JSON list of C-alpha atoms in Angstrom, two decimals:
[
{"chain": "A", "resi": 1, "resn": "MET", "atom": "CA", "xyz": [-14.70, 112.72, 81.49]},
{"chain": "A", "resi": 2, "resn": "ILE", "atom": "CA", "xyz": [-18.32, 112.66, 81.18]},
{"chain": "A", "resi": 3, "resn": "ALA", "atom": "CA", "xyz": [-19.85, 114.05, 84.41]},
{"chain": "A", "resi": 4, "resn": "PRO", "atom": "CA", "xyz": [-21.77, 111.83, 86.79]},
{"chain": "A", "resi": 5, "resn": "SER", "atom": "CA", "xyz": [-25.73, 113.90, 86.39]},
{"chain": "A", "resi": 6, "resn": "ILE", "atom": "CA", "xyz": [-24.90, 113.83, 82.40]},
{"chain": "A", "resi": 7, "resn": "SER", "atom": "CA", "xyz": [-24.84, 109.71, 82.56]},
{"chain": "A", "resi": 8, "resn": "LEU", "atom": "CA", "xyz": [-28.49, 110.05, 84.88]},
{"chain": "A", "resi": 9, "resn": "TYR", "atom": "CA", "xyz": [-29.55, 112.53, 82.38]},
{"chain": "A", "resi": 10, "resn": "LEU", "atom": "CA", "xyz": [-29.00, 110.26, 79.62]},
{"chain": "A", "resi": 11, "resn": "ALA", "atom": "CA", "xyz": [-30.58, 107.17, 80.96]},
{"chain": "A", "resi": 12, "resn": "ILE", "atom": "CA", "xyz": [-33.55, 109.08, 81.73]},
{"chain": "A", "resi": 13, "resn": "CYS", "atom": "CA", "xyz": [-33.85, 110.56, 78.08]},
{"chain": "A", "resi": 14, "resn": "PHE", "atom": "CA", "xyz": [-33.31, 106.98, 76.97]},
{"chain": "A", "resi": 15, "resn": "LEU", "atom": "CA", "xyz": [-35.69, 105.22, 79.50]},
{"chain": "A", "resi": 16, "resn": "VAL", "atom": "CA", "xyz": [-38.36, 108.79, 78.89]},
{"chain": "A", "resi": 17, "resn": "ILE", "atom": "CA", "xyz": [-37.98, 107.60, 74.79]},
{"chain": "A", "resi": 18, "resn": "TYR", "atom": "CA", "xyz": [-38.02, 103.85, 75.45]},
{"chain": "A", "resi": 19, "resn": "LEU", "atom": "CA", "xyz": [-40.75, 103.54, 77.02]},
{"chain": "A", "resi": 20, "resn": "PHE", "atom": "CA", "xyz": [-43.24, 106.18, 75.01]},
{"chain": "A", "resi": 21, "resn": "ALA", "atom": "CA", "xyz": [-41.99, 103.85, 71.73]},
{"chain": "A", "resi": 22, "resn": "GLU", "atom": "CA", "xyz": [-43.28, 100.66, 73.92]},
{"chain": "A", "resi": 23, "resn": "THR", "atom": "CA", "xyz": [-46.62, 102.46, 74.88]},
{"chain": "A", "resi": 24, "resn": "SER", "atom": "CA", "xyz": [-46.90, 103.70, 71.36]},
{"chain": "A", "resi": 25, "resn": "ILE", "atom": "CA", "xyz": [-46.78, 99.94, 70.00]},
{"chain": "A", "resi": 26, "resn": "SER", "atom": "CA", "xyz": [-48.80, 98.88, 72.42]},
{"chain": "A", "resi": 27, "resn": "LYS", "atom": "CA", "xyz": [-51.79, 101.29, 70.71]},
{"chain": "A", "resi": 28, "resn": "TYR", "atom": "CA", "xyz": [-51.91, 98.96, 67.69]},
{"chain": "A", "resi": 29, "resn": "LYS", "atom": "CA", "xyz": [-54.33, 97.38, 67.75]},
{"chain": "A", "resi": 30, "resn": "ARG", "atom": "CA", "xyz": [-54.51, 93.34, 66.89]},
{"chain": "A", "resi": 31, "resn": "ASP", "atom": "CA", "xyz": [-57.73, 92.59, 64.85]},
{"chain": "A", "resi": 32, "resn": "LYS", "atom": "CA", "xyz": [-59.48, 90.52, 66.79]},
{"chain": "A", "resi": 33, "resn": "THR", "atom": "CA", "xyz": [-60.39, 87.86, 64.45]},
{"chain": "A", "resi": 34, "resn": "LEU", "atom": "CA", "xyz": [-57.21, 86.02, 63.86]},
{"chain": "A", "resi": 35, "resn": "VAL", "atom": "CA", "xyz": [-56.72, 85.52, 67.76]},
{"chain": "A", "resi": 36, "resn": "PHE", "atom": "CA", "xyz": [-56.70, 82.18, 68.43]},
{"chain": "A", "resi": 37, "resn": "MET", "atom": "CA", "xyz": [-55.38, 81.38, 71.57]},
{"chain": "A", "resi": 38, "resn": "GLN", "atom": "CA", "xyz": [-54.39, 84.37, 74.01]},
{"chain": "A", "resi": 39, "resn": "ASP", "atom": "CA", "xyz": [-53.52, 83.10, 77.93]},
{"chain": "A", "resi": 40, "resn": "ASP", "atom": "CA", "xyz": [-51.33, 85.62, 79.09]},
{"chain": "A", "resi": 41, "resn": "ARG", "atom": "CA", "xyz": [-51.55, 84.58, 82.99]},
{"chain": "A", "resi": 42, "resn": "GLY", "atom": "CA", "xyz": [-51.27, 88.14, 84.43]},
{"chain": "A", "resi": 43, "resn": "SER", "atom": "CA", "xyz": [-47.54, 88.18, 82.18]},
{"chain": "A", "resi": 44, "resn": "LEU", "atom": "CA", "xyz": [-47.94, 91.64, 81.39]},
{"chain": "A", "resi": 45, "resn": "SER", "atom": "CA", "xyz": [-49.09, 92.92, 84.29]},
{"chain": "A", "resi": 46, "resn": "LYS", "atom": "CA", "xyz": [-46.57, 91.42, 85.80]},
{"chain": "A", "resi": 47, "resn": "ILE", "atom": "CA", "xyz": [-43.55, 92.81, 83.67]},
{"chain": "A", "resi": 48, "resn": "LYS", "atom": "CA", "xyz": [-44.61, 96.39, 83.65]},
{"chain": "A", "resi": 49, "resn": "LYS", "atom": "CA", "xyz": [-45.45, 96.20, 87.60]},
{"chain": "A", "resi": 50, "resn": "ALA", "atom": "CA", "xyz": [-41.50, 94.93, 87.83]},
{"chain": "A", "resi": 51, "resn": "ILE", "atom": "CA", "xyz": [-40.08, 97.77, 85.12]},
{"chain": "A", "resi": 52, "resn": "PHE", "atom": "CA", "xyz": [-41.51, 100.43, 87.42]},
{"chain": "A", "resi": 53, "resn": "PHE", "atom": "CA", "xyz": [-40.03, 99.17, 90.41]},
{"chain": "A", "resi": 54, "resn": "ALA", "atom": "CA", "xyz": [-37.15, 98.31, 88.83]},
{"chain": "A", "resi": 55, "resn": "ILE", "atom": "CA", "xyz": [-36.44, 101.70, 87.29]},
{"chain": "A", "resi": 56, "resn": "LEU", "atom": "CA", "xyz": [-37.40, 103.36, 90.67]},
{"chain": "A", "resi": 57, "resn": "ILE", "atom": "CA", "xyz": [-35.15, 101.38, 92.89]},
{"chain": "A", "resi": 58, "resn": "ALA", "atom": "CA", "xyz": [-32.45, 101.78, 90.68]},
{"chain": "A", "resi": 59, "resn": "PHE", "atom": "CA", "xyz": [-32.76, 105.79, 89.98]},
{"chain": "A", "resi": 60, "resn": "LEU", "atom": "CA", "xyz": [-32.93, 105.67, 93.95]},
{"chain": "A", "resi": 61, "resn": "CYS", "atom": "CA", "xyz": [-30.14, 103.38, 94.65]},
{"chain": "A", "resi": 62, "resn": "SER", "atom": "CA", "xyz": [-28.27, 105.83, 92.00]},
{"chain": "A", "resi": 63, "resn": "TYR", "atom": "CA", "xyz": [-27.73, 108.86, 94.76]},
{"chain": "A", "resi": 64, "resn": "ILE", "atom": "CA", "xyz": [-26.29, 105.62, 97.03]},
{"chain": "A", "resi": 65, "resn": "PRO", "atom": "CA", "xyz": [-22.98, 107.49, 98.14]},
{"chain": "A", "resi": 66, "resn": "PHE", "atom": "CA", "xyz": [-21.53, 103.89, 97.53]},
{"chain": "A", "resi": 67, "resn": "GLY", "atom": "CA", "xyz": [-20.68, 101.50, 94.78]},
{"chain": "A", "resi": 68, "resn": "LYS", "atom": "CA", "xyz": [-20.38, 103.89, 92.27]},
{"chain": "A", "resi": 69, "resn": "PHE", "atom": "CA", "xyz": [-18.28, 102.96, 89.63]},
{"chain": "A", "resi": 70, "resn": "ASN", "atom": "CA", "xyz": [-15.07, 104.91, 89.16]},
{"chain": "A", "resi": 71, "resn": "ASP", "atom": "CA", "xyz": [-14.77, 105.74, 85.60]},
{"chain": "A", "resi": 72, "resn": "SER", "atom": "CA", "xyz": [-16.08, 106.98, 82.79]},
{"chain": "A", "resi": 73, "resn": "LEU", "atom": "CA", "xyz": [-16.21, 103.47, 81.05]},
{"chain": "A", "resi": 74, "resn": "TYR", "atom": "CA", "xyz": [-19.82, 102.60, 82.58]},
{"chain": "A", "resi": 75, "resn": "ILE", "atom": "CA", "xyz": [-21.28, 105.40, 80.10]},
{"chain": "A", "resi": 76, "resn": "TYR", "atom": "CA", "xyz": [-19.78, 103.63, 77.35]},
{"chain": "A", "resi": 77, "resn": "SER", "atom": "CA", "xyz": [-21.12, 100.13, 78.50]},
{"chain": "A", "resi": 78, "resn": "GLY", "atom": "CA", "xyz": [-24.85, 101.45, 79.88]},
{"chain": "A", "resi": 79, "resn": "CYS", "atom": "CA", "xyz": [-25.27, 103.08, 76.31]},
{"chain": "A", "resi": 80, "resn": "THR", "atom": "CA", "xyz": [-23.74, 99.99, 73.98]},
{"chain": "A", "resi": 81, "resn": "THR", "atom": "CA", "xyz": [-25.72, 97.80, 76.32]},
{"chain": "A", "resi": 82, "resn": "LEU", "atom": "CA", "xyz": [-28.59, 99.79, 75.84]},
{"chain": "A", "resi": 83, "resn": "GLY", "atom": "CA", "xyz": [-27.93, 100.46, 71.79]},
{"chain": "A", "resi": 84, "resn": "ILE", "atom": "CA", "xyz": [-27.28, 96.78, 71.68]},
{"chain": "A", "resi": 85, "resn": "GLY", "atom": "CA", "xyz": [-30.88, 96.32, 73.48]},
{"chain": "A", "resi": 86, "resn": "LEU", "atom": "CA", "xyz": [-32.64, 98.60, 71.07]},
{"chain": "A", "resi": 87, "resn": "ILE", "atom": "CA", "xyz": [-31.11, 96.74, 68.10]},
{"chain": "A", "resi": 88, "resn": "PHE", "atom": "CA", "xyz": [-32.53, 93.28, 69.52]},
{"chain": "A", "resi": 89, "resn": "ARG", "atom": "CA", "xyz": [-35.53, 94.70, 70.85]},
{"chain": "A", "resi": 90, "resn": "SER", "atom": "CA", "xyz": [-36.62, 96.52, 67.19]},
{"chain": "A", "resi": 91, "resn": "TYR", "atom": "CA", "xyz": [-35.39, 93.48, 64.95]},
{"chain": "A", "resi": 92, "resn": "SER", "atom": "CA", "xyz": [-38.18, 91.67, 66.79]},
{"chain": "A", "resi": 93, "resn": "ILE", "atom": "CA", "xyz": [-40.85, 93.82, 66.09]},
{"chain": "A", "resi": 94, "resn": "VAL", "atom": "CA", "xyz": [-40.21, 94.29, 62.54]},
{"chain": "A", "resi": 95, "resn": "ILE", "atom": "CA", "xyz": [-39.56, 90.72, 62.06]},
{"chain": "A", "resi": 96, "resn": "LEU", "atom": "CA", "xyz": [-42.88, 89.34, 63.64]},
{"chain": "A", "resi": 97, "resn": "GLY", "atom": "CA", "xyz": [-44.63, 92.33, 62.38]},
{"chain": "A", "resi": 98, "resn": "LYS", "atom": "CA", "xyz": [-48.40, 91.49, 62.87]},
{"chain": "A", "resi": 99, "resn": "ARG", "atom": "CA", "xyz": [-47.50, 88.56, 64.63]},
{"chain": "A", "resi": 100, "resn": "PHE", "atom": "CA", "xyz": [-46.04, 90.58, 67.57]},
{"chain": "A", "resi": 101, "resn": "THR", "atom": "CA", "xyz": [-47.83, 91.20, 70.41]},
{"chain": "A", "resi": 102, "resn": "TYR", "atom": "CA", "xyz": [-47.24, 92.41, 74.14]},
{"chain": "A", "resi": 103, "resn": "VAL", "atom": "CA", "xyz": [-50.15, 89.87, 75.52]},
{"chain": "A", "resi": 104, "resn": "VAL", "atom": "CA", "xyz": [-49.18, 86.04, 74.62]},
{"chain": "A", "resi": 105, "resn": "THR", "atom": "CA", "xyz": [-50.98, 85.34, 72.51]},
{"chain": "A", "resi": 106, "resn": "ILE", "atom": "CA", "xyz": [-51.28, 82.84, 69.10]},
{"chain": "A", "resi": 107, "resn": "LEU", "atom": "CA", "xyz": [-52.65, 84.21, 66.29]},
{"chain": "A", "resi": 108, "resn": "LYS", "atom": "CA", "xyz": [-54.59, 82.33, 63.44]},
{"chain": "A", "resi": 109, "resn": "GLU", "atom": "CA", "xyz": [-52.21, 80.86, 60.50]},
{"chain": "A", "resi": 110, "resn": "HIS", "atom": "CA", "xyz": [-48.88, 81.55, 62.84]},
{"chain": "A", "resi": 111, "resn": "PRO", "atom": "CA", "xyz": [-45.92, 80.61, 61.34]},
{"chain": "A", "resi": 112, "resn": "LEU", "atom": "CA", "xyz": [-42.95, 79.49, 63.98]},
{"chain": "A", "resi": 113, "resn": "GLN", "atom": "CA", "xyz": [-40.32, 82.18, 63.49]},
{"chain": "A", "resi": 114, "resn": "THR", "atom": "CA", "xyz": [-37.05, 80.46, 62.85]},
{"chain": "A", "resi": 115, "resn": "LYS", "atom": "CA", "xyz": [-34.89, 82.35, 61.13]},
{"chain": "A", "resi": 116, "resn": "GLY", "atom": "CA", "xyz": [-32.68, 85.30, 61.87]},
{"chain": "A", "resi": 117, "resn": "LEU", "atom": "CA", "xyz": [-31.62, 86.23, 65.17]},
{"chain": "A", "resi": 118, "resn": "TYR", "atom": "CA", "xyz": [-34.84, 83.25, 65.91]},
{"chain": "A", "resi": 119, "resn": "ALA", "atom": "CA", "xyz": [-32.18, 80.81, 64.73]},
{"chain": "A", "resi": 120, "resn": "ILE", "atom": "CA", "xyz": [-29.81, 80.74, 67.60]},
{"chain": "A", "resi": 121, "resn": "ILE", "atom": "CA", "xyz": [-32.42, 82.37, 70.33]},
{"chain": "A", "resi": 122, "resn": "ARG", "atom": "CA", "xyz": [-35.91, 81.95, 70.75]},
{"chain": "A", "resi": 123, "resn": "HIS", "atom": "CA", "xyz": [-36.80, 85.28, 72.89]},
{"chain": "A", "resi": 124, "resn": "PRO", "atom": "CA", "xyz": [-34.65, 88.31, 71.12]},
{"chain": "A", "resi": 125, "resn": "GLY", "atom": "CA", "xyz": [-37.58, 90.75, 71.72]},
{"chain": "A", "resi": 126, "resn": "TYR", "atom": "CA", "xyz": [-37.55, 89.79, 75.61]},
{"chain": "A", "resi": 127, "resn": "LEU", "atom": "CA", "xyz": [-33.41, 89.70, 75.51]},
{"chain": "A", "resi": 128, "resn": "GLY", "atom": "CA", "xyz": [-33.69, 93.49, 73.88]},
{"chain": "A", "resi": 129, "resn": "GLN", "atom": "CA", "xyz": [-35.88, 94.64, 76.45]},
{"chain": "A", "resi": 130, "resn": "LEU", "atom": "CA", "xyz": [-33.81, 93.34, 79.42]},
{"chain": "A", "resi": 131, "resn": "LEU", "atom": "CA", "xyz": [-30.74, 94.71, 77.55]},
{"chain": "A", "resi": 132, "resn": "ILE", "atom": "CA", "xyz": [-32.40, 97.98, 77.43]},
{"chain": "A", "resi": 133, "resn": "LEU", "atom": "CA", "xyz": [-33.37, 98.23, 80.84]},
{"chain": "A", "resi": 134, "resn": "ILE", "atom": "CA", "xyz": [-29.77, 97.09, 82.24]},
{"chain": "A", "resi": 135, "resn": "GLY", "atom": "CA", "xyz": [-28.14, 99.36, 79.69]},
{"chain": "A", "resi": 136, "resn": "SER", "atom": "CA", "xyz": [-29.95, 102.03, 81.59]},
{"chain": "A", "resi": 137, "resn": "THR", "atom": "CA", "xyz": [-29.11, 101.36, 85.06]},
{"chain": "A", "resi": 138, "resn": "VAL", "atom": "CA", "xyz": [-26.23, 101.54, 83.75]},
{"chain": "A", "resi": 139, "resn": "LEU", "atom": "CA", "xyz": [-25.82, 104.83, 83.45]},
{"chain": "A", "resi": 140, "resn": "PHE", "atom": "CA", "xyz": [-27.68, 105.40, 86.42]},
{"chain": "A", "resi": 141, "resn": "GLY", "atom": "CA", "xyz": [-23.55, 105.54, 87.87]},
{"chain": "A", "resi": 142, "resn": "ASN", "atom": "CA", "xyz": [-24.08, 102.45, 90.31]},
{"chain": "A", "resi": 143, "resn": "TRP", "atom": "CA", "xyz": [-23.17, 98.91, 90.59]},
{"chain": "A", "resi": 144, "resn": "ILE", "atom": "CA", "xyz": [-26.23, 98.15, 92.81]},
{"chain": "A", "resi": 145, "resn": "SER", "atom": "CA", "xyz": [-28.90, 99.89, 90.77]},
{"chain": "A", "resi": 146, "resn": "VAL", "atom": "CA", "xyz": [-27.23, 97.87, 88.24]},
{"chain": "A", "resi": 147, "resn": "THR", "atom": "CA", "xyz": [-27.55, 94.49, 90.52]},
{"chain": "A", "resi": 148, "resn": "LEU", "atom": "CA", "xyz": [-31.01, 95.09, 92.04]},
{"chain": "A", "resi": 149, "resn": "ALA", "atom": "CA", "xyz": [-32.69, 95.52, 88.80]},
{"chain": "A", "resi": 150, "resn": "PHE", "atom": "CA", "xyz": [-31.72, 92.89, 87.29]},
{"chain": "A", "resi": 151, "resn": "LEU", "atom": "CA", "xyz": [-32.91, 90.65, 90.52]},
{"chain": "A", "resi": 152, "resn": "ILE", "atom": "CA", "xyz": [-36.29, 92.35, 90.09]},
{"chain": "A", "resi": 153, "resn": "LEU", "atom": "CA", "xyz": [-36.26, 91.63, 86.52]},
{"chain": "A", "resi": 154, "resn": "PHE", "atom": "CA", "xyz": [-34.85, 88.59, 86.09]},
{"chain": "A", "resi": 155, "resn": "PRO", "atom": "CA", "xyz": [-37.42, 86.84, 87.57]},
{"chain": "A", "resi": 156, "resn": "PHE", "atom": "CA", "xyz": [-40.72, 88.40, 85.53]},
{"chain": "A", "resi": 157, "resn": "TYR", "atom": "CA", "xyz": [-38.50, 88.05, 82.27]},
{"chain": "A", "resi": 158, "resn": "HIS", "atom": "CA", "xyz": [-38.22, 83.83, 83.64]},
{"chain": "A", "resi": 159, "resn": "TYR", "atom": "CA", "xyz": [-42.37, 83.83, 84.36]},
{"chain": "A", "resi": 160, "resn": "ARG", "atom": "CA", "xyz": [-43.05, 85.64, 81.10]},
{"chain": "A", "resi": 161, "resn": "ILE", "atom": "CA", "xyz": [-41.33, 83.29, 78.89]},
{"chain": "A", "resi": 162, "resn": "SER", "atom": "CA", "xyz": [-42.80, 80.30, 80.53]},
{"chain": "A", "resi": 163, "resn": "VAL", "atom": "CA", "xyz": [-46.10, 81.32, 80.39]},
{"chain": "A", "resi": 164, "resn": "GLU", "atom": "CA", "xyz": [-45.65, 82.04, 76.31]},
{"chain": "A", "resi": 165, "resn": "GLU", "atom": "CA", "xyz": [-43.32, 78.91, 75.58]},
{"chain": "A", "resi": 166, "resn": "ASP", "atom": "CA", "xyz": [-46.49, 77.03, 77.67]},
{"chain": "A", "resi": 167, "resn": "LEU", "atom": "CA", "xyz": [-48.62, 78.04, 75.21]},
{"chain": "A", "resi": 168, "resn": "LEU", "atom": "CA", "xyz": [-46.34, 77.30, 72.25]},
{"chain": "A", "resi": 169, "resn": "LEU", "atom": "CA", "xyz": [-45.86, 73.46, 73.07]},
{"chain": "A", "resi": 170, "resn": "GLN", "atom": "CA", "xyz": [-49.56, 73.21, 73.58]},
{"chain": "A", "resi": 171, "resn": "TYR", "atom": "CA", "xyz": [-50.89, 75.30, 70.78]},
{"chain": "A", "resi": 172, "resn": "ASN", "atom": "CA", "xyz": [-47.67, 74.83, 67.93]},
{"chain": "A", "resi": 173, "resn": "GLU", "atom": "CA", "xyz": [-45.81, 70.40, 66.84]},
{"chain": "A", "resi": 174, "resn": "ASP", "atom": "CA", "xyz": [-42.49, 72.27, 65.84]},
{"chain": "A", "resi": 175, "resn": "TYR", "atom": "CA", "xyz": [-41.84, 74.45, 68.87]},
{"chain": "A", "resi": 176, "resn": "GLY", "atom": "CA", "xyz": [-40.56, 71.22, 70.90]},
{"chain": "A", "resi": 177, "resn": "ASP", "atom": "CA", "xyz": [-38.36, 70.71, 68.23]},
{"chain": "A", "resi": 178, "resn": "TYR", "atom": "CA", "xyz": [-36.82, 74.18, 67.35]},
{"chain": "A", "resi": 179, "resn": "SER", "atom": "CA", "xyz": [-36.70, 74.41, 71.64]},
{"chain": "A", "resi": 180, "resn": "GLN", "atom": "CA", "xyz": [-33.95, 72.07, 71.72]},
{"chain": "A", "resi": 181, "resn": "ARG", "atom": "CA", "xyz": [-31.57, 73.52, 69.01]},
{"chain": "A", "resi": 182, "resn": "THR", "atom": "CA", "xyz": [-31.22, 77.20, 70.62]},
{"chain": "A", "resi": 183, "resn": "TYR", "atom": "CA", "xyz": [-30.61, 79.38, 73.64]},
{"chain": "A", "resi": 184, "resn": "ARG", "atom": "CA", "xyz": [-33.76, 80.00, 75.72]}
]
């Protein structure tokens, strides 16, 4: 059996590595001449604040004496969820390549990605990011951490996806048909 302090250490390590990777990717600047339309409506800033707040609350809740997971199965569940999230997030970044941006943006000559995971789900990158964060909070060892993190994060991801989909519906005629045959 793995001690709870080790799982908390694992969660913190994963979160630091994840946040470092995301920050490193965000420093990669897009060629501004490729930008056709940019309409973020503050969603990036809101997501960043929600992530920080959710992690902070989840971390603090890990010290609450009740709500603790009783066996070490949560460590395997947290690592598995986190791992699947990393795969989804990395996949979307690699597949989108130069089209990947943090600010909701449509680039010139921006074809709609509809193959691979994108044939099933419209936003595997967001799903991956959410799974990374939820998997990490599972490693905090308290179901209250997981519940609060999800309740904090979900509305902000929903908002972000709505902003992105509104822009895509406005400037990409194929997006309406695509959204009818895939999961959000």
